[in-house]
PDB file of C-alpha atoms in Angstrom:
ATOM      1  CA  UNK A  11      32.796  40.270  60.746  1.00  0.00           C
ATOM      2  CA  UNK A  12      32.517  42.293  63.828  1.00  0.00           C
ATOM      3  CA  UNK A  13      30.377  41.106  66.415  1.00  0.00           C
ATOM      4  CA  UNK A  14      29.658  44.350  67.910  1.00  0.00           C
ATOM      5  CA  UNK A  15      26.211  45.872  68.739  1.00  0.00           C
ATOM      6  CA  UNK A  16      25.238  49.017  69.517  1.00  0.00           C
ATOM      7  CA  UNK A  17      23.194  52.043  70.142  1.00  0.00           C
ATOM      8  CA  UNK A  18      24.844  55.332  71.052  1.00  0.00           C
ATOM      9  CA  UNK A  19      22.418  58.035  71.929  1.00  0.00           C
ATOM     10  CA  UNK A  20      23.398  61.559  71.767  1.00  0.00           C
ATOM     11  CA  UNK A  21      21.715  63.004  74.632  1.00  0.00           C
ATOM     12  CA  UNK A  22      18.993  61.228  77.352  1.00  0.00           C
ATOM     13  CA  UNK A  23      16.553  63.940  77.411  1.00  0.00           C
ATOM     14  CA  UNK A  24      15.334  66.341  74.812  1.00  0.00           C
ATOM     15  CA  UNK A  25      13.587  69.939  75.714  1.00  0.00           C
ATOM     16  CA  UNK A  26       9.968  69.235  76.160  1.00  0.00           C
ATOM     17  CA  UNK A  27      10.295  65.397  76.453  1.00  0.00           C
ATOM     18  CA  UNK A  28      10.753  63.161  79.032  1.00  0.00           C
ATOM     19  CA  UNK A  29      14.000  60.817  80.301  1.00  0.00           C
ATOM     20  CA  UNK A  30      15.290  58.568  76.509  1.00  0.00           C
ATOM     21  CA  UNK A  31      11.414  59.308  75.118  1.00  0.00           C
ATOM     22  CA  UNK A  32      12.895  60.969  72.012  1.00  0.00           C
ATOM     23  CA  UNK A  33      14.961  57.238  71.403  1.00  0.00           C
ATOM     24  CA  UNK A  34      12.498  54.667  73.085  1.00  0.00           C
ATOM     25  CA  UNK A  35      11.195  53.516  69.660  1.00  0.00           C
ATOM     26  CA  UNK A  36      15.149  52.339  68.487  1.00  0.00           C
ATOM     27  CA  UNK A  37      16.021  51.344  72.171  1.00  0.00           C
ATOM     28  CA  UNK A  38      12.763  48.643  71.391  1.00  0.00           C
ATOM     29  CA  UNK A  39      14.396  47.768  68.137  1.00  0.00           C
ATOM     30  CA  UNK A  40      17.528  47.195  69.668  1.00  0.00           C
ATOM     31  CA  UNK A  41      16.964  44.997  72.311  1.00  0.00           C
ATOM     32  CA  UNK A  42      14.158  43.215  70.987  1.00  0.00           C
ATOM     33  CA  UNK A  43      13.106  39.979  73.349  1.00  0.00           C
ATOM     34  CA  UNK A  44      15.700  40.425  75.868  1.00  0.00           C
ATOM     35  CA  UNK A  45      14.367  40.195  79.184  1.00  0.00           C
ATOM     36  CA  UNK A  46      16.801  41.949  81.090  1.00  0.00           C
ATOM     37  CA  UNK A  47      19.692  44.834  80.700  1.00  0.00           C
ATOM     38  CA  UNK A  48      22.630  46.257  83.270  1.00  0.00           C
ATOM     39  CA  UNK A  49      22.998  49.409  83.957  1.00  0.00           C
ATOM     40  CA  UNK A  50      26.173  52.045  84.612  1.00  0.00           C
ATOM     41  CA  UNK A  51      24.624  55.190  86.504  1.00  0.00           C
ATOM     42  CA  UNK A  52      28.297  55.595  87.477  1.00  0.00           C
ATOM     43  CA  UNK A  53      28.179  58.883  85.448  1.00  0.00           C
ATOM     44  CA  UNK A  54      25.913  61.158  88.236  1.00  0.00           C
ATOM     45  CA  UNK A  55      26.677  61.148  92.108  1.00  0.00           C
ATOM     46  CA  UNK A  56      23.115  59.742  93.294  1.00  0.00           C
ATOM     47  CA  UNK A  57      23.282  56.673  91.971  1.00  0.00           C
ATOM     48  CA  UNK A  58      20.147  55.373  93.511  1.00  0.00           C
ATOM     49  CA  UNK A  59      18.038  57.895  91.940  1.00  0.00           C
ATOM     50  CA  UNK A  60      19.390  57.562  88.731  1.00  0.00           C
ATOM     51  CA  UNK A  61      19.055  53.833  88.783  1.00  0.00           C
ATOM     52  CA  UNK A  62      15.277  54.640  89.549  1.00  0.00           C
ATOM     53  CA  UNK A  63      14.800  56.830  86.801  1.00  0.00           C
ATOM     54  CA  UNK A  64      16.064  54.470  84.268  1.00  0.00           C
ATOM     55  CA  UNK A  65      14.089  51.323  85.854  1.00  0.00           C
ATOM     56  CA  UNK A  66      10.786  53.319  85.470  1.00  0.00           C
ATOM     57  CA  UNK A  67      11.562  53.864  81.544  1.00  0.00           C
ATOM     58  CA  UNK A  68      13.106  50.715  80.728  1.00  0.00           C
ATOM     59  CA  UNK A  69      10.372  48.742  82.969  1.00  0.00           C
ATOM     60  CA  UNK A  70       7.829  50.510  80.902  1.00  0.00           C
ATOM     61  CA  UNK A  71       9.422  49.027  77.268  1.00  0.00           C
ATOM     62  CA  UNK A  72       8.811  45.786  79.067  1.00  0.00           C
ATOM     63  CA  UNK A  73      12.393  45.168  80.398  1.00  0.00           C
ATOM     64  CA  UNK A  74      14.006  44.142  83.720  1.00  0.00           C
ATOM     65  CA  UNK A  75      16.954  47.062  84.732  1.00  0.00           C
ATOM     66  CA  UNK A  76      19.613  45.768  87.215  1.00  0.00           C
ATOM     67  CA  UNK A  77      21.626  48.357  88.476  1.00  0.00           C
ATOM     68  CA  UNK A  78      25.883  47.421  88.369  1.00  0.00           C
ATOM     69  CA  UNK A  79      25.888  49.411  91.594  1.00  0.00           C
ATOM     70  CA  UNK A  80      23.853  47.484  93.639  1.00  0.00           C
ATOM     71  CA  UNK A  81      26.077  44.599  92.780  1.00  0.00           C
ATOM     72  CA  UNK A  82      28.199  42.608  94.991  1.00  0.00           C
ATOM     73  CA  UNK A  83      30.644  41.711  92.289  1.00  0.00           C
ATOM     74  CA  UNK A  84      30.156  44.447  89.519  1.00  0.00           C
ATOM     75  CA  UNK A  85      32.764  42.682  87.179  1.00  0.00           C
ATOM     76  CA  UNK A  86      30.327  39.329  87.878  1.00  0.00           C
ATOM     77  CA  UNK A  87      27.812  41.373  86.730  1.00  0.00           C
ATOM     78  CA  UNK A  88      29.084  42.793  83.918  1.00  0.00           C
ATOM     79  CA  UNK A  89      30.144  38.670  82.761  1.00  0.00           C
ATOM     80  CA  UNK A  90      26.625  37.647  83.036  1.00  0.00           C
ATOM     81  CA  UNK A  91      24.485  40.475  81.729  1.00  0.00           C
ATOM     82  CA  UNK A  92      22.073  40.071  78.569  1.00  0.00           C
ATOM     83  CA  UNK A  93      22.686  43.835  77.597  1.00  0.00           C
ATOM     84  CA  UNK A  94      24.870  46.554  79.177  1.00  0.00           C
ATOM     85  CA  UNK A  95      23.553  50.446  78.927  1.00  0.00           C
ATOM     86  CA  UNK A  96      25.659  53.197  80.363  1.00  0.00           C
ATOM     87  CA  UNK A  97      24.083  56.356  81.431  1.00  0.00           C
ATOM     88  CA  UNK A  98      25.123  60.150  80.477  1.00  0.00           C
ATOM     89  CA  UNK A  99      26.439  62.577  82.832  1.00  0.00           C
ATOM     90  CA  UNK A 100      29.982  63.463  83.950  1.00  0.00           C
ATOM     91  CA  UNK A 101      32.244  61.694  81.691  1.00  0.00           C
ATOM     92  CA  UNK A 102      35.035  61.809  83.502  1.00  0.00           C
ATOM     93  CA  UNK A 103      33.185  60.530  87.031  1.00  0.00           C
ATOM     94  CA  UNK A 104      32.006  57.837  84.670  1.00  0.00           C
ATOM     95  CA  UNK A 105      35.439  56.762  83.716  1.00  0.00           C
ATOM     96  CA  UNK A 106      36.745  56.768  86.772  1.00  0.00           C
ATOM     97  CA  UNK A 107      34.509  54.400  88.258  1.00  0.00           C
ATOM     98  CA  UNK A 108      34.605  52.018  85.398  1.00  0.00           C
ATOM     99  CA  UNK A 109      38.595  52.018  85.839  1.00  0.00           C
ATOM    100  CA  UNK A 110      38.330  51.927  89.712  1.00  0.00           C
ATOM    101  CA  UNK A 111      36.084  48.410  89.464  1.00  0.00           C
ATOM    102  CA  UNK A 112      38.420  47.237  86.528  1.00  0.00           C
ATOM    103  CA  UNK A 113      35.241  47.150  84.195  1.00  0.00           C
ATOM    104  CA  UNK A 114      36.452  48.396  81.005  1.00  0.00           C
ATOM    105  CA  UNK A 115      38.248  45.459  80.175  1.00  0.00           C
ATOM    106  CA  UNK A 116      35.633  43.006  81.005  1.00  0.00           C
ATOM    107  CA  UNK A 117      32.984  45.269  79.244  1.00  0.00           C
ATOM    108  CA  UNK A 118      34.939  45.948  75.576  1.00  0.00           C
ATOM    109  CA  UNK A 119      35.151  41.806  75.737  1.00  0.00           C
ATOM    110  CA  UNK A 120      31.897  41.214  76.159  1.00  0.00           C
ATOM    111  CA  UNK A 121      30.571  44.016  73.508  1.00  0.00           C
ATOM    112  CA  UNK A 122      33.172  42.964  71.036  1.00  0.00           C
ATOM    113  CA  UNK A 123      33.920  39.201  71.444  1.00  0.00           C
ATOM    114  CA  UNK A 124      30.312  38.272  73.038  1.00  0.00           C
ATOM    115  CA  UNK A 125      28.686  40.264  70.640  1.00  0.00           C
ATOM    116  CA  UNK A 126      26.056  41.449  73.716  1.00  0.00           C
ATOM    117  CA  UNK A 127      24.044  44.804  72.979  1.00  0.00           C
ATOM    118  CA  UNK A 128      25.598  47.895  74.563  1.00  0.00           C
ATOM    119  CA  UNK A 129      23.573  51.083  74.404  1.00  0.00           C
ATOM    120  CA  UNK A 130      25.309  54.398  75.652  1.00  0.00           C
ATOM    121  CA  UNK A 131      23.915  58.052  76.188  1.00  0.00           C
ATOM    122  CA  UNK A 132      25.947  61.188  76.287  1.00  0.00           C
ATOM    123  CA  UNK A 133      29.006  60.126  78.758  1.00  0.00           C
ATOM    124  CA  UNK A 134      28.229  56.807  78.185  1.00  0.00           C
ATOM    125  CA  UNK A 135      28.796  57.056  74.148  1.00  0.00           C
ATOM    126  CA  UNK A 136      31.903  58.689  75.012  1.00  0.00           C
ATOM    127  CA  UNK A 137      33.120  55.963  76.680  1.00  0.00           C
ATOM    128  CA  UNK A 138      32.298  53.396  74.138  1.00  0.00           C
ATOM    129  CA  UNK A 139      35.181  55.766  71.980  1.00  0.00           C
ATOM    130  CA  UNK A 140      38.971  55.598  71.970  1.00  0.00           C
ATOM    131  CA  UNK A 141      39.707  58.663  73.211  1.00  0.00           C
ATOM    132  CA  UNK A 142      37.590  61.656  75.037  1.00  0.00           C
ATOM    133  CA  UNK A 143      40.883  64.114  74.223  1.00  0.00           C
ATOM    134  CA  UNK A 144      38.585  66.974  72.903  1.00  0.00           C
ATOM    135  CA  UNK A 145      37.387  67.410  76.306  1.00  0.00           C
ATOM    136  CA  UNK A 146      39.871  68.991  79.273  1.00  0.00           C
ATOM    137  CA  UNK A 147      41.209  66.241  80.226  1.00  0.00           C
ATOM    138  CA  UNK A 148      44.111  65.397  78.015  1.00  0.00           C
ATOM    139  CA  UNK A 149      44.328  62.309  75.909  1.00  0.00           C
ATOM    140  CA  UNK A 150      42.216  59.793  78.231  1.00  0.00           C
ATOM    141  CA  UNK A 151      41.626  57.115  75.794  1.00  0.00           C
ATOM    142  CA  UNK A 152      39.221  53.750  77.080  1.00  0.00           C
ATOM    143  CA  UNK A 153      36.865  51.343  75.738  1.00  0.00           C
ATOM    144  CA  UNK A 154      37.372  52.057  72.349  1.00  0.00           C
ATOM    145  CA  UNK A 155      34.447  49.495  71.224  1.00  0.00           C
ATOM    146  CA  UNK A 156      32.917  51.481  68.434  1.00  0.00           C
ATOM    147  CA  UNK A 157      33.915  54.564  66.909  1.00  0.00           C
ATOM    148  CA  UNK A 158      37.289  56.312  66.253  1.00  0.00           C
ATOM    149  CA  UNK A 159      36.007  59.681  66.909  1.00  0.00           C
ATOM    150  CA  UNK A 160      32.295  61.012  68.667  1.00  0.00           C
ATOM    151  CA  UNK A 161      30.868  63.501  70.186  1.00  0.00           C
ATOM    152  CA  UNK A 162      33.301  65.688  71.960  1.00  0.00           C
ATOM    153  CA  UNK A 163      36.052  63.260  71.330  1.00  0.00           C
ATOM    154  CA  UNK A 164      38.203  62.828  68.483  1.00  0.00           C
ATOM    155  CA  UNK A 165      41.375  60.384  67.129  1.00  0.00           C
ATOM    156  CA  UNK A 166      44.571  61.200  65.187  1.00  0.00           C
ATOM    157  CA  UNK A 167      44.519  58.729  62.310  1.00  0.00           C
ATOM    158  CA  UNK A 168      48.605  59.204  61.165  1.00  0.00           C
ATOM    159  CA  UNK A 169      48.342  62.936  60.404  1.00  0.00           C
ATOM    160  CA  UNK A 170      44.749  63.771  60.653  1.00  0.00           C
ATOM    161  CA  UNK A 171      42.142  64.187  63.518  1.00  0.00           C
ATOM    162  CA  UNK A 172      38.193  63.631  63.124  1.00  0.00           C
ATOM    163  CA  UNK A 173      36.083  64.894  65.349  1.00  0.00           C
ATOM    164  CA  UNK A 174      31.979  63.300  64.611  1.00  0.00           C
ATOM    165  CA  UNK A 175      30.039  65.697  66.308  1.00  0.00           C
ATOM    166  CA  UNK A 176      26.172  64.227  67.314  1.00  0.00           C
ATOM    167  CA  UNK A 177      23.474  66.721  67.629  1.00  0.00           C
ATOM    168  CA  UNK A 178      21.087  66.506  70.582  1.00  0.00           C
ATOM    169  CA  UNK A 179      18.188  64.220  69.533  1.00  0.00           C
ATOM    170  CA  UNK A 180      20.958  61.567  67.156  1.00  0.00           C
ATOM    171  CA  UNK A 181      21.188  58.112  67.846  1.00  0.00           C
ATOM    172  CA  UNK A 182      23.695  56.284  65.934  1.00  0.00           C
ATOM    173  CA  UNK A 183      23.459  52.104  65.227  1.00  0.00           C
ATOM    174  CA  UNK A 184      26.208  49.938  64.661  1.00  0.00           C
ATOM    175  CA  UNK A 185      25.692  46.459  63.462  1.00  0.00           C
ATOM    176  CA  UNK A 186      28.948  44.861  63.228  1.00  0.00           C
ATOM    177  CA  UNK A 187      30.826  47.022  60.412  1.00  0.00           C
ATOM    178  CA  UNK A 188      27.691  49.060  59.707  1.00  0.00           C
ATOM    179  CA  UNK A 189      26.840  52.308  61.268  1.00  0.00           C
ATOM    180  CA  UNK A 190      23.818  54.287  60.856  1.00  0.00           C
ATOM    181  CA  UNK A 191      22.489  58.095  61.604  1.00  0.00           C
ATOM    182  CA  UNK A 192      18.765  57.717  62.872  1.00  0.00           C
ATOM    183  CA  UNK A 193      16.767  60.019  65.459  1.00  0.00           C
ATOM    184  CA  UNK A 194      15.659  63.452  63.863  1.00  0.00           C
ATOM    185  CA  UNK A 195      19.292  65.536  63.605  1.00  0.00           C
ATOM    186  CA  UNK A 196      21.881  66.120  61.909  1.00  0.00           C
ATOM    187  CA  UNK A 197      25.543  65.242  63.063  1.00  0.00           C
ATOM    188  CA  UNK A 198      28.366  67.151  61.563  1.00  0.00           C
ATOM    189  CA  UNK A 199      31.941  65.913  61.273  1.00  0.00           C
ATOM    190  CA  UNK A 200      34.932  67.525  61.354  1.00  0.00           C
ATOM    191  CA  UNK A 201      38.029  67.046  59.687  1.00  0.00           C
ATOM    192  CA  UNK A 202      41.666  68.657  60.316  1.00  0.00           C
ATOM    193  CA  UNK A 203      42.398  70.995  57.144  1.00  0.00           C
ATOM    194  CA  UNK A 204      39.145  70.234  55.473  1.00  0.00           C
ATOM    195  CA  UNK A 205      35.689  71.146  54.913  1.00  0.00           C
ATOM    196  CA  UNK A 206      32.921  70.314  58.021  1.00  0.00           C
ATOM    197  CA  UNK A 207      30.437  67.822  56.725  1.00  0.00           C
ATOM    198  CA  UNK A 208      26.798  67.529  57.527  1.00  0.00           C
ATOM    199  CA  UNK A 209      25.001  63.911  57.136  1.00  0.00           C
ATOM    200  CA  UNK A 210      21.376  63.165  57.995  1.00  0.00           C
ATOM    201  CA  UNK A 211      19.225  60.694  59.353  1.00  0.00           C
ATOM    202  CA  UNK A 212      19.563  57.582  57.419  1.00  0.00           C
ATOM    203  CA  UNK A 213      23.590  58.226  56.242  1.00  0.00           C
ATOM    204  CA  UNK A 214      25.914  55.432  56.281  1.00  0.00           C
ATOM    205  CA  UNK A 215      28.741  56.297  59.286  1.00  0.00           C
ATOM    206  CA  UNK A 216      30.612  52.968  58.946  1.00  0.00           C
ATOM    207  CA  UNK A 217      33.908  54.888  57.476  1.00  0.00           C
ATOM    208  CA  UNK A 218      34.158  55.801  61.651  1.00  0.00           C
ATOM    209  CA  UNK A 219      34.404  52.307  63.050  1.00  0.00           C
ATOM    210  CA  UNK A 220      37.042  51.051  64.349  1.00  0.00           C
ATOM    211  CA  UNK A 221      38.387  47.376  63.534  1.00  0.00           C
ATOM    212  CA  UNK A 222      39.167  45.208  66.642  1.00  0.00           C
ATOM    213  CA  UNK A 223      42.953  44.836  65.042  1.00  0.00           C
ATOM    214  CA  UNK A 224      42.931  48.844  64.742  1.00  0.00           C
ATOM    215  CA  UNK A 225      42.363  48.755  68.453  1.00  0.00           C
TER     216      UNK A 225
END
């Protein structure tokens, strides 16, 4: 039984709503009593802002935000923290940074082995993907914690490539070999040589989880 847990957010902000209020319900679900969660704002350039920004939410669903930036040891970090969320923006900056601190490592142990909650949004569900090779830059594979393909990534499994494509507003939930559809979208996956396929909120998505031997 995998030990992973987490929640991978399409998007952080939805037209008319405010920063994560369209997923701050399941972000209270997932964390539960926790008291205190790190997070990646390694995604946008002002990293000081963006910690802010997520503080003022996450201080306001009664939890403690440390940001990994502010860190003197950001791999330390990373080996103590309760929970680990990683903010959307530029994927690629994002990527970067975690392999220029040597994070990725230490943060696909603790998700998968520790079994510690890891929530992502936008860039930072990418990440938590083997490979972000739908986007322009070719093949970059990394974490690889949860899903064999995502939004704007995909995976060649022998022959064929999946593509799971979230819609803004999705929030997927993975519970050890269980994944789940919630938020209020639709997310459409795509298949080399066959018929797209829509699933709603509520369908079972566990078929796209990778196996810790798999990666």
């Amino acid at each position: 039984m995998e030990k992973r847990r987490l929640l991978l957010v399409s998007n952080s902000t939805l037209h008319g709503g405010g920063y994560l209020d369209h997923c701050q319900a399941h972000i209270s679900t997932f964390f539960g009593r926790l008291k205190r969660v790190l997070f990646v704002p390694y995604a946008l350039h002002d990293r000081d802002g963006y910690a802010c920004l997520a503080r003022t939410k996450f201080n306001s669903l009664g939890y403690e935000l440390d940001s990994i930036h502010d860190a003197e040891d950001p791999r330390e970090a990373v080996r103590t923290a309760e929970a680990i969320f990683i903010g959307g923006g530029n994927t690629f900056r994002l990527l970067k940074c975690l392999y220029d601190n040597q994070l990725l490592a230490d943060i696909r142990r603790r998700v998968l082995e520790d079994g510690i909650p890891y929530m992502g949004s936008s860039a930072g569900t990418n990440v938590s993907t083997i490979s972000i090779s739908t986007t322009t830059h070719p093949r970059s594979t990394h974490m690889g914690v949860s899903l064999r393909a995502h939004t704007h990534t995909h995976t060649h499994t022998g022959h064929e490539c999946v593509l799971q494509a979230l819609r803004e507003g999705c929030v997927l939930m993975v519970e050890g070999n269980q994944a789940t559809l919630l938020g209020g979208s639709e997310a459409r996956l795509f298949t080399r040589g066959k018929p797209t396929v829509e699933y709603n909120t509520g369908s079972d998505l566990s078929f796209l989880l990778w196996s810790q031997n798999q990666i």
